[in-house]
Every structure is written in structure tokens, then in C-alpha cells.
Amino acid sequence: FFSAHHVSEPNRKYMRLLLALAAAVAAEPLYDFSSSALVELTDDNFETLVVGDATSLWVVEFYADWCGHCKQFAPGFAKAAGNLKGIVKFGAVNAEKASKTASLYGVNGYPTVKVLMPEVTRNPYTGKLGKVAKDYGGPRTARGVVDYATSLLPSELVAAVTDGGLESFLSEGALPKALLLGSKPAVSPLLKSLALSLKGRLQLGYAHGEAAPETATALRVDGFPRLAVVPAGKGAAESISYTGEMKAEQLLAWLTSHAGGGGGG
């Protein structure tokens, strides 16, 4: 090693410049939350926004601005959030600033991604709210995160409806009903998310349209996908068809207007 007086003045200036640049890069925020589908989560808002939300699945990344692996992962994580906007909620926690939350969830390395399940529980001794948090250990790619998150959306909230079962579906319970006749056999993540958002206010069902021609006829449906709402206590003849775009925000607004406690529209 050389002592400081063995380093020439130009070299000292160059080293100072490099250090200044390194510090600037290290301090640069990883995410611009103003132009992202990601929610900035902190010690102050985590419990309210995430833990207290019983109608959403949350994917949360714990990161540090200086972390190289976090910088590599950031574009993919932000892309996953955009791809699932309106279906799954995504948030990011600067673990060095929100150390209380990071510690509570056992974060000891970056990036750490956890999926918080919708169900909210209350500790009988402390009174604090809590959720089950599942660790994501898959590929650090948008596709990997999307696949894992959508696999955790609860499917039991969507009733399977087949020909011969429409009347039973409509008469079950006191809630208004909404039935999507789709073009594919499987229930989409979007429908699962809508069922979760409207849990306790509207019962959603799904029928594979081509396999349920009688159901389609009863609801006056002649193409797929088609969505119809049947008010509580009414029959298929009084169904109301959705005519808007099959996008999350528009669908949720329309279904909410027909849900229990909402107005028709």
C-alpha cells in the first residue's frame, strides 16, 4: 500500500470523483413510485395498507437502494406489478428505512419477496392484526413472480356452474350473483381477484361457455366471454348483461355497483 503523499494530485482528484459517483449511484432511489404500479410501503403505512386489507393478495419486495441484486431484479418486479395491476397488489419496502417492518418479517437479505395472503387474523393476546406471509424463492423474473402470485389467488370463492346447475347457483344464499361465461375451461386470475375483492357482497360463478349452452341461452348470451349479474332473489330472466371492456378496473366498478350495499347501474 502507498501512503497518501505517494498519490499524485490528479490521481487523488480522480479517486475523489469515483467515490463521489459511487456514493451518488448508491443513494439513487431504486423505484420511482410516482410512475409505477408499485406501492411505496413504510413502517407507517404497512399495517394499514397491507395487513389490514382482507380483499387483496399482496406481493411485497424488501430491498435496499445500494443492493446490486435488487437493481437487477427491479425491472422484472416492476413489470410483474404492471402485468397484474388490478388483480394482485404489489408493494416495495426500503428495508433500511423501514427496519421495523423488515425485522418483523425476518428479512435478513435483499431482495426478499413475500406474498401476504388475504386472510386477516387478530392476535387474541396483543390485539395486533396479522397475515400469513409466504416466501417467494422462484426466478427473479417478471414471469416467475406473476406465475407464483396468481397460483396463490383463492379459487374457492368462484362457484363452478354447469348446465343444469344455474338455478341452484342463483338460489344459493342471499347475495346477488354474477356469472361469467368464458371461452376457456379454467377460471382466470382476474375472476378470482374480483371474487376476492367482492367477498361477502357478491357471489361470482364461472361456466365454460361452450360446455354450458343451456346456461348461455337462459342468460341470453350468444358469445364468450360474457358477464351477467342477477339481483338477489331474482331469476335468469332478470339478468343484467355487462357491455364494457373486460378489464379489471372497469369490471370491478360495474360489479361493485351491483353488489350488496351498492346501487345498480
PDB file of C-alpha atoms in Angstrom:
ATOM      1  CA  PHE A   1       0.000   0.000   0.000  1.00  0.00           C
ATOM      2  CA  PHE A   2       1.096   3.562  -0.670  1.00  0.00           C
ATOM      3  CA  SER A   3       0.652   6.387   1.777  1.00  0.00           C
ATOM      4  CA  ALA A   4      -1.434   9.379   0.732  1.00  0.00           C
ATOM      5  CA  HIS A   5       1.578  11.559  -0.194  1.00  0.00           C
ATOM      6  CA  HIS A   6       2.692   8.976  -2.794  1.00  0.00           C
ATOM      7  CA  VAL A   7      -0.544   9.530  -4.787  1.00  0.00           C
ATOM      8  CA  SER A   8      -0.323  12.322  -7.316  1.00  0.00           C
ATOM      9  CA  GLU A   9      -2.797  15.193  -7.189  1.00  0.00           C
ATOM     10  CA  PRO A  10      -4.548  14.186 -10.472  1.00  0.00           C
ATOM     11  CA  ASN A  11      -4.978  10.647  -9.147  1.00  0.00           C
ATOM     12  CA  ARG A  12      -6.382  11.947  -5.872  1.00  0.00           C
ATOM     13  CA  LYS A  13      -8.922  14.026  -7.795  1.00  0.00           C
ATOM     14  CA  TYR A  14      -9.824  11.014  -9.926  1.00  0.00           C
ATOM     15  CA  MET A  15     -10.297   8.844  -6.832  1.00  0.00           C
ATOM     16  CA  ARG A  16     -12.458  11.510  -5.187  1.00  0.00           C
ATOM     17  CA  LEU A  17     -14.584  11.685  -8.333  1.00  0.00           C
ATOM     18  CA  LEU A  18     -15.009   7.906  -8.400  1.00  0.00           C
ATOM     19  CA  LEU A  19     -16.020   7.876  -4.743  1.00  0.00           C
ATOM     20  CA  ALA A  20     -18.497  10.691  -5.325  1.00  0.00           C
ATOM     21  CA  LEU A  21     -20.012   8.861  -8.299  1.00  0.00           C
ATOM     22  CA  ALA A  22     -20.234   5.624  -6.347  1.00  0.00           C
ATOM     23  CA  ALA A  23     -21.977   7.417  -3.490  1.00  0.00           C
ATOM     24  CA  ALA A  24     -24.429   9.059  -5.894  1.00  0.00           C
ATOM     25  CA  VAL A  25     -25.271   5.733  -7.524  1.00  0.00           C
ATOM     26  CA  ALA A  26     -25.646   4.038  -4.154  1.00  0.00           C
ATOM     27  CA  ALA A  27     -28.018   6.749  -2.934  1.00  0.00           C
ATOM     28  CA  GLU A  28     -30.182   6.814  -6.079  1.00  0.00           C
ATOM     29  CA  PRO A  29     -33.697   5.514  -5.280  1.00  0.00           C
ATOM     30  CA  LEU A  30     -34.376   2.113  -6.783  1.00  0.00           C
ATOM     31  CA  TYR A  31     -38.004   2.844  -7.681  1.00  0.00           C
ATOM     32  CA  ASP A  32     -39.927   5.844  -8.937  1.00  0.00           C
ATOM     33  CA  PHE A  33     -43.250   5.148  -7.251  1.00  0.00           C
ATOM     34  CA  SER A  34     -44.951   8.071  -8.989  1.00  0.00           C
ATOM     35  CA  SER A  35     -44.836   6.273 -12.348  1.00  0.00           C
ATOM     36  CA  SER A  36     -45.147   2.670 -11.212  1.00  0.00           C
ATOM     37  CA  ALA A  37     -47.823   0.130 -10.299  1.00  0.00           C
ATOM     38  CA  LEU A  38     -45.830  -0.448  -7.117  1.00  0.00           C
ATOM     39  CA  VAL A  39     -46.959   0.996  -3.783  1.00  0.00           C
ATOM     40  CA  GLU A  40     -44.274   2.501  -1.550  1.00  0.00           C
ATOM     41  CA  LEU A  41     -44.576   0.756   1.803  1.00  0.00           C
ATOM     42  CA  THR A  42     -43.116   2.090   5.041  1.00  0.00           C
ATOM     43  CA  ASP A  43     -43.216   1.399   8.774  1.00  0.00           C
ATOM     44  CA  ASP A  44     -46.030   3.962   8.979  1.00  0.00           C
ATOM     45  CA  ASN A  45     -48.366   2.541   6.329  1.00  0.00           C
ATOM     46  CA  PHE A  46     -47.586  -1.190   6.089  1.00  0.00           C
ATOM     47  CA  GLU A  47     -50.116  -2.384   8.659  1.00  0.00           C
ATOM     48  CA  THR A  48     -52.918  -0.197   7.305  1.00  0.00           C
ATOM     49  CA  LEU A  49     -52.379  -0.834   3.599  1.00  0.00           C
ATOM     50  CA  VAL A  50     -51.263  -4.466   3.609  1.00  0.00           C
ATOM     51  CA  VAL A  51     -52.072  -6.234   6.867  1.00  0.00           C
ATOM     52  CA  GLY A  52     -55.493  -4.620   7.189  1.00  0.00           C
ATOM     53  CA  ASP A  53     -56.505  -5.434   3.610  1.00  0.00           C
ATOM     54  CA  ALA A  54     -58.634  -8.591   3.637  1.00  0.00           C
ATOM     55  CA  THR A  55     -59.684  -8.392  -0.013  1.00  0.00           C
ATOM     56  CA  SER A  56     -56.314  -8.454  -1.779  1.00  0.00           C
ATOM     57  CA  LEU A  57     -53.279 -10.628  -2.316  1.00  0.00           C
ATOM     58  CA  TRP A  58     -50.102  -8.581  -1.775  1.00  0.00           C
ATOM     59  CA  VAL A  59     -46.642  -9.244  -3.218  1.00  0.00           C
ATOM     60  CA  VAL A  60     -44.024  -7.307  -1.266  1.00  0.00           C
ATOM     61  CA  GLU A  61     -40.342  -6.833  -2.001  1.00  0.00           C
ATOM     62  CA  PHE A  62     -37.891  -5.816   0.718  1.00  0.00           C
ATOM     63  CA  TYR A  63     -34.896  -4.082  -0.857  1.00  0.00           C
ATOM     64  CA  ALA A  64     -32.021  -1.661  -0.353  1.00  0.00           C
ATOM     65  CA  ASP A  65     -31.142   1.083  -2.810  1.00  0.00           C
ATOM     66  CA  TRP A  66     -27.470   0.070  -2.909  1.00  0.00           C
ATOM     67  CA  CYS A  67     -28.125  -3.672  -3.440  1.00  0.00           C
ATOM     68  CA  GLY A  68     -26.835  -4.931  -6.779  1.00  0.00           C
ATOM     69  CA  HIS A  69     -29.179  -7.928  -6.933  1.00  0.00           C
ATOM     70  CA  CYS A  70     -32.093  -5.602  -6.175  1.00  0.00           C
ATOM     71  CA  LYS A  71     -31.118  -3.364  -9.090  1.00  0.00           C
ATOM     72  CA  GLN A  72     -31.039  -6.383 -11.410  1.00  0.00           C
ATOM     73  CA  PHE A  73     -34.416  -7.584 -10.154  1.00  0.00           C
ATOM     74  CA  ALA A  74     -36.169  -4.187 -10.089  1.00  0.00           C
ATOM     75  CA  PRO A  75     -37.257  -4.031 -13.776  1.00  0.00           C
ATOM     76  CA  GLY A  76     -38.761  -7.526 -13.589  1.00  0.00           C
ATOM     77  CA  PHE A  77     -40.551  -6.838 -10.319  1.00  0.00           C
ATOM     78  CA  ALA A  78     -41.986  -3.577 -11.632  1.00  0.00           C
ATOM     79  CA  LYS A  79     -43.075  -5.350 -14.836  1.00  0.00           C
ATOM     80  CA  ALA A  80     -44.851  -8.057 -12.811  1.00  0.00           C
ATOM     81  CA  ALA A  81     -46.684  -5.333 -10.880  1.00  0.00           C
ATOM     82  CA  GLY A  82     -47.793  -3.733 -14.125  1.00  0.00           C
ATOM     83  CA  ASN A  83     -48.872  -7.048 -15.646  1.00  0.00           C
ATOM     84  CA  LEU A  84     -51.061  -7.842 -12.630  1.00  0.00           C
ATOM     85  CA  LYS A  85     -52.378  -4.337 -11.994  1.00  0.00           C
ATOM     86  CA  GLY A  86     -55.941  -4.598 -10.724  1.00  0.00           C
ATOM     87  CA  ILE A  87     -55.511  -8.306  -9.967  1.00  0.00           C
ATOM     88  CA  VAL A  88     -52.739  -8.530  -7.358  1.00  0.00           C
ATOM     89  CA  LYS A  89     -51.322  -5.645  -5.336  1.00  0.00           C
ATOM     90  CA  PHE A  90     -47.571  -5.059  -5.350  1.00  0.00           C
ATOM     91  CA  GLY A  91     -45.536  -3.074  -2.862  1.00  0.00           C
ATOM     92  CA  ALA A  92     -41.877  -2.387  -2.125  1.00  0.00           C
ATOM     93  CA  VAL A  93     -40.250  -1.718   1.236  1.00  0.00           C
ATOM     94  CA  ASN A  94     -36.916   0.052   1.576  1.00  0.00           C
ATOM     95  CA  ALA A  95     -35.760  -2.252   4.368  1.00  0.00           C
ATOM     96  CA  GLU A  96     -33.086   0.147   5.615  1.00  0.00           C
ATOM     97  CA  LYS A  97     -35.646   2.900   6.140  1.00  0.00           C
ATOM     98  CA  ALA A  98     -38.447   0.585   7.303  1.00  0.00           C
ATOM     99  CA  SER A  99     -36.315  -1.535   9.602  1.00  0.00           C
ATOM    100  CA  LYS A 100     -39.192  -2.271  11.997  1.00  0.00           C
ATOM    101  CA  THR A 101     -41.277  -3.935   9.279  1.00  0.00           C
ATOM    102  CA  ALA A 102     -38.264  -5.719   7.798  1.00  0.00           C
ATOM    103  CA  SER A 103     -37.384  -7.127  11.217  1.00  0.00           C
ATOM    104  CA  LEU A 104     -40.978  -8.184  11.888  1.00  0.00           C
ATOM    105  CA  TYR A 105     -40.934 -10.306   8.716  1.00  0.00           C
ATOM    106  CA  GLY A 106     -37.495 -11.783   9.347  1.00  0.00           C
ATOM    107  CA  VAL A 107     -35.764 -10.083   6.424  1.00  0.00           C
ATOM    108  CA  ASN A 108     -32.018 -10.591   6.537  1.00  0.00           C
ATOM    109  CA  GLY A 109     -31.021 -10.272   2.877  1.00  0.00           C
ATOM    110  CA  TYR A 110     -32.019  -8.399  -0.263  1.00  0.00           C
ATOM    111  CA  PRO A 111     -34.066  -8.707  -2.304  1.00  0.00           C
ATOM    112  CA  THR A 112     -36.578 -10.654  -0.228  1.00  0.00           C
ATOM    113  CA  VAL A 113     -40.050 -11.173  -1.701  1.00  0.00           C
ATOM    114  CA  LYS A 114     -43.001 -12.266   0.388  1.00  0.00           C
ATOM    115  CA  VAL A 115     -46.600 -12.877  -0.619  1.00  0.00           C
ATOM    116  CA  LEU A 116     -49.110 -11.905   2.050  1.00  0.00           C
ATOM    117  CA  MET A 117     -52.308 -13.901   1.857  1.00  0.00           C
ATOM    118  CA  PRO A 118     -55.665 -12.106   2.068  1.00  0.00           C
ATOM    119  CA  GLU A 119     -56.990 -13.513   5.344  1.00  0.00           C
ATOM    120  CA  VAL A 120     -56.501 -11.183   8.302  1.00  0.00           C
ATOM    121  CA  THR A 121     -56.252 -12.593  11.811  1.00  0.00           C
ATOM    122  CA  ARG A 122     -56.086 -10.845  15.176  1.00  0.00           C
ATOM    123  CA  ASN A 123     -53.782 -11.989  17.941  1.00  0.00           C
ATOM    124  CA  PRO A 124     -56.051 -12.656  20.954  1.00  0.00           C
ATOM    125  CA  TYR A 125     -53.329 -11.574  23.383  1.00  0.00           C
ATOM    126  CA  THR A 126     -51.870  -8.469  21.748  1.00  0.00           C
ATOM    127  CA  GLY A 127     -54.822  -7.449  19.586  1.00  0.00           C
ATOM    128  CA  LYS A 128     -52.487  -6.946  16.633  1.00  0.00           C
ATOM    129  CA  LEU A 129     -53.539  -7.832  13.106  1.00  0.00           C
ATOM    130  CA  GLY A 130     -51.559 -10.441  11.196  1.00  0.00           C
ATOM    131  CA  LYS A 131     -51.364 -12.323   7.909  1.00  0.00           C
ATOM    132  CA  VAL A 132     -49.723 -15.460   6.586  1.00  0.00           C
ATOM    133  CA  ALA A 133     -46.630 -14.469   4.600  1.00  0.00           C
ATOM    134  CA  LYS A 134     -45.216 -16.909   2.059  1.00  0.00           C
ATOM    135  CA  ASP A 135     -41.609 -16.620   0.892  1.00  0.00           C
ATOM    136  CA  TYR A 136     -41.009 -16.397  -2.839  1.00  0.00           C
ATOM    137  CA  GLY A 137     -37.997 -18.460  -3.865  1.00  0.00           C
ATOM    138  CA  GLY A 138     -38.552 -18.664  -7.600  1.00  0.00           C
ATOM    139  CA  PRO A 139     -36.758 -16.977 -10.517  1.00  0.00           C
ATOM    140  CA  ARG A 140     -36.104 -13.271 -10.196  1.00  0.00           C
ATOM    141  CA  THR A 141     -38.107 -12.559 -13.322  1.00  0.00           C
ATOM    142  CA  ALA A 142     -41.459 -10.969 -14.074  1.00  0.00           C
ATOM    143  CA  ARG A 143     -42.845 -14.285 -15.315  1.00  0.00           C
ATOM    144  CA  GLY A 144     -41.699 -16.151 -12.219  1.00  0.00           C
ATOM    145  CA  VAL A 145     -43.330 -13.647  -9.865  1.00  0.00           C
ATOM    146  CA  VAL A 146     -46.547 -13.475 -11.909  1.00  0.00           C
ATOM    147  CA  ASP A 147     -46.897 -17.262 -12.035  1.00  0.00           C
ATOM    148  CA  TYR A 148     -46.334 -17.647  -8.290  1.00  0.00           C
ATOM    149  CA  ALA A 149     -48.652 -14.805  -7.291  1.00  0.00           C
ATOM    150  CA  THR A 150     -51.537 -15.933  -9.489  1.00  0.00           C
ATOM    151  CA  SER A 151     -51.184 -19.504  -8.231  1.00  0.00           C
ATOM    152  CA  LEU A 152     -51.990 -18.230  -4.722  1.00  0.00           C
ATOM    153  CA  LEU A 153     -55.220 -16.442  -5.603  1.00  0.00           C
ATOM    154  CA  PRO A 154     -58.031 -18.347  -3.852  1.00  0.00           C
ATOM    155  CA  SER A 155     -60.196 -20.293  -6.290  1.00  0.00           C
ATOM    156  CA  GLU A 156     -62.835 -21.475  -3.823  1.00  0.00           C
ATOM    157  CA  LEU A 157     -64.610 -18.095  -3.955  1.00  0.00           C
ATOM    158  CA  VAL A 158     -65.703 -18.725  -7.559  1.00  0.00           C
ATOM    159  CA  ALA A 159     -68.555 -21.215  -7.907  1.00  0.00           C
ATOM    160  CA  ALA A 160     -68.380 -23.694 -10.793  1.00  0.00           C
ATOM    161  CA  VAL A 161     -71.614 -23.622 -12.784  1.00  0.00           C
ATOM    162  CA  THR A 162     -72.611 -26.207 -15.389  1.00  0.00           C
ATOM    163  CA  ASP A 163     -75.760 -26.851 -17.405  1.00  0.00           C
ATOM    164  CA  GLY A 164     -78.489 -27.879 -15.017  1.00  0.00           C
ATOM    165  CA  GLY A 165     -76.857 -26.002 -12.132  1.00  0.00           C
ATOM    166  CA  LEU A 166     -77.785 -22.402 -12.897  1.00  0.00           C
ATOM    167  CA  GLU A 167     -80.966 -22.331 -10.820  1.00  0.00           C
ATOM    168  CA  SER A 168     -79.157 -23.841  -7.844  1.00  0.00           C
ATOM    169  CA  PHE A 169     -76.378 -21.235  -8.152  1.00  0.00           C
ATOM    170  CA  LEU A 170     -78.839 -18.344  -8.310  1.00  0.00           C
ATOM    171  CA  SER A 171     -80.888 -19.570  -5.326  1.00  0.00           C
ATOM    172  CA  GLU A 172     -77.895 -20.253  -3.065  1.00  0.00           C
ATOM    173  CA  GLY A 173     -77.682 -17.683  -0.249  1.00  0.00           C
ATOM    174  CA  ALA A 174     -78.946 -14.114  -0.177  1.00  0.00           C
ATOM    175  CA  LEU A 175     -76.235 -12.344  -2.169  1.00  0.00           C
ATOM    176  CA  PRO A 176     -76.566 -11.000  -5.716  1.00  0.00           C
ATOM    177  CA  LYS A 177     -74.922 -13.304  -8.269  1.00  0.00           C
ATOM    178  CA  ALA A 178     -72.584 -12.671 -11.170  1.00  0.00           C
ATOM    179  CA  LEU A 179     -71.777 -15.342 -13.724  1.00  0.00           C
ATOM    180  CA  LEU A 180     -69.006 -15.208 -16.277  1.00  0.00           C
ATOM    181  CA  LEU A 181     -69.385 -17.479 -19.290  1.00  0.00           C
ATOM    182  CA  GLY A 182     -65.851 -17.829 -20.556  1.00  0.00           C
ATOM    183  CA  SER A 183     -64.138 -19.205 -23.618  1.00  0.00           C
ATOM    184  CA  LYS A 184     -61.707 -21.379 -21.636  1.00  0.00           C
ATOM    185  CA  PRO A 185     -62.253 -24.241 -19.166  1.00  0.00           C
ATOM    186  CA  ALA A 186     -60.104 -22.692 -16.398  1.00  0.00           C
ATOM    187  CA  VAL A 187     -61.048 -19.773 -14.149  1.00  0.00           C
ATOM    188  CA  SER A 188     -58.832 -16.749 -14.828  1.00  0.00           C
ATOM    189  CA  PRO A 189     -56.766 -14.942 -12.160  1.00  0.00           C
ATOM    190  CA  LEU A 190     -58.832 -11.837 -12.902  1.00  0.00           C
ATOM    191  CA  LEU A 191     -62.087 -13.526 -11.920  1.00  0.00           C
ATOM    192  CA  LYS A 192     -60.523 -14.973  -8.765  1.00  0.00           C
ATOM    193  CA  SER A 193     -59.319 -11.485  -7.852  1.00  0.00           C
ATOM    194  CA  LEU A 194     -62.752  -9.976  -8.449  1.00  0.00           C
ATOM    195  CA  ALA A 195     -64.354 -12.658  -6.266  1.00  0.00           C
ATOM    196  CA  LEU A 196     -61.863 -11.856  -3.522  1.00  0.00           C
ATOM    197  CA  SER A 197     -62.489  -8.108  -3.781  1.00  0.00           C
ATOM    198  CA  LEU A 198     -66.264  -8.612  -3.528  1.00  0.00           C
ATOM    199  CA  LYS A 199     -66.246 -11.379  -0.928  1.00  0.00           C
ATOM    200  CA  GLY A 200     -69.364 -11.191   1.234  1.00  0.00           C
ATOM    201  CA  ARG A 201     -71.063  -8.738  -1.131  1.00  0.00           C
ATOM    202  CA  LEU A 202     -71.456 -10.630  -4.409  1.00  0.00           C
ATOM    203  CA  GLN A 203     -71.186 -14.332  -5.302  1.00  0.00           C
ATOM    204  CA  LEU A 204     -69.272 -14.961  -8.507  1.00  0.00           C
ATOM    205  CA  GLY A 205     -69.583 -18.052 -10.647  1.00  0.00           C
ATOM    206  CA  TYR A 206     -67.920 -19.348 -13.781  1.00  0.00           C
ATOM    207  CA  ALA A 207     -69.156 -21.526 -16.622  1.00  0.00           C
ATOM    208  CA  HIS A 208     -67.200 -22.710 -19.645  1.00  0.00           C
ATOM    209  CA  GLY A 209     -69.484 -21.226 -22.277  1.00  0.00           C
ATOM    210  CA  GLU A 210     -69.128 -23.877 -24.980  1.00  0.00           C
ATOM    211  CA  ALA A 211     -69.832 -26.629 -22.447  1.00  0.00           C
ATOM    212  CA  ALA A 212     -72.873 -24.849 -20.986  1.00  0.00           C
ATOM    213  CA  PRO A 213     -75.188 -23.936 -23.911  1.00  0.00           C
ATOM    214  CA  GLU A 214     -78.347 -24.119 -21.778  1.00  0.00           C
ATOM    215  CA  THR A 215     -76.885 -21.690 -19.260  1.00  0.00           C
ATOM    216  CA  ALA A 216     -75.890 -19.322 -22.045  1.00  0.00           C
ATOM    217  CA  THR A 217     -79.394 -19.440 -23.509  1.00  0.00           C
ATOM    218  CA  ALA A 218     -81.023 -18.799 -20.137  1.00  0.00           C
ATOM    219  CA  LEU A 219     -78.887 -15.677 -19.668  1.00  0.00           C
ATOM    220  CA  ARG A 220     -79.419 -14.555 -23.279  1.00  0.00           C
ATOM    221  CA  VAL A 221     -75.725 -14.900 -24.054  1.00  0.00           C
ATOM    222  CA  ASP A 222     -74.597 -15.563 -27.627  1.00  0.00           C
ATOM    223  CA  GLY A 223     -70.828 -15.196 -27.392  1.00  0.00           C
ATOM    224  CA  PHE A 224     -67.962 -15.583 -24.966  1.00  0.00           C
ATOM    225  CA  PRO A 225     -66.674 -14.202 -22.733  1.00  0.00           C
ATOM    226  CA  ARG A 226     -69.859 -12.640 -21.373  1.00  0.00           C
ATOM    227  CA  LEU A 227     -70.677 -11.471 -17.858  1.00  0.00           C
ATOM    228  CA  ALA A 228     -74.145 -11.165 -16.348  1.00  0.00           C
ATOM    229  CA  VAL A 229     -75.452 -10.130 -12.943  1.00  0.00           C
ATOM    230  CA  VAL A 230     -78.647 -11.484 -11.393  1.00  0.00           C
ATOM    231  CA  PRO A 231     -80.005  -9.405  -8.496  1.00  0.00           C
ATOM    232  CA  ALA A 232     -80.594 -11.178  -5.193  1.00  0.00           C
ATOM    233  CA  GLY A 233     -83.762 -13.249  -5.195  1.00  0.00           C
ATOM    234  CA  LYS A 234     -84.239 -12.946  -8.954  1.00  0.00           C
ATOM    235  CA  GLY A 235     -84.048 -15.469 -11.778  1.00  0.00           C
ATOM    236  CA  ALA A 236     -82.077 -15.746 -15.002  1.00  0.00           C
ATOM    237  CA  ALA A 237     -84.783 -13.895 -16.950  1.00  0.00           C
ATOM    238  CA  GLU A 238     -83.950 -10.758 -14.953  1.00  0.00           C
ATOM    239  CA  SER A 239     -80.197 -10.884 -15.581  1.00  0.00           C
ATOM    240  CA  ILE A 240     -78.271  -7.742 -16.478  1.00  0.00           C
ATOM    241  CA  SER A 241     -75.506  -8.077 -19.063  1.00  0.00           C
ATOM    242  CA  TYR A 242     -72.175  -6.278 -18.903  1.00  0.00           C
ATOM    243  CA  THR A 243     -71.298  -4.390 -22.075  1.00  0.00           C
ATOM    244  CA  GLY A 244     -67.993  -2.752 -21.167  1.00  0.00           C
ATOM    245  CA  GLU A 245     -64.354  -3.768 -21.569  1.00  0.00           C
ATOM    246  CA  MET A 246     -63.159  -6.955 -19.900  1.00  0.00           C
ATOM    247  CA  LYS A 247     -60.568  -5.116 -17.847  1.00  0.00           C
ATOM    248  CA  ALA A 248     -60.018  -5.243 -14.107  1.00  0.00           C
ATOM    249  CA  GLU A 249     -60.858  -1.660 -13.175  1.00  0.00           C
ATOM    250  CA  GLN A 250     -63.998  -1.451 -15.282  1.00  0.00           C
ATOM    251  CA  LEU A 251     -65.237  -4.888 -14.236  1.00  0.00           C
ATOM    252  CA  LEU A 252     -64.733  -4.179 -10.544  1.00  0.00           C
ATOM    253  CA  ALA A 253     -66.566  -0.847 -10.779  1.00  0.00           C
ATOM    254  CA  TRP A 254     -69.537  -2.430 -12.554  1.00  0.00           C
ATOM    255  CA  LEU A 255     -69.765  -5.437 -10.266  1.00  0.00           C
ATOM    256  CA  THR A 256     -69.423  -3.215  -7.194  1.00  0.00           C
ATOM    257  CA  SER A 257     -72.396  -1.179  -8.377  1.00  0.00           C
ATOM    258  CA  HIS A 258     -74.489  -4.364  -8.322  1.00  0.00           C
ATOM    259  CA  ALA A 259     -73.034  -5.849  -5.140  1.00  0.00           C
ATOM    260  CA  GLY A 260     -74.707  -5.927  -1.766  1.00  0.00           C
ATOM    261  CA  GLY A 261     -74.749  -2.436  -0.303  1.00  0.00           C
ATOM    262  CA  GLY A 262     -74.186  -0.826  -3.739  1.00  0.00           C
ATOM    263  CA  GLY A 263     -76.537   0.745  -6.203  1.00  0.00           C
ATOM    264  CA  GLY A 264     -77.467  -0.626  -9.603  1.00  0.00           C
ATOM    265  CA  GLY A 265     -76.001   0.810 -12.781  1.00  0.00           C
TER     266      GLY A 265
END
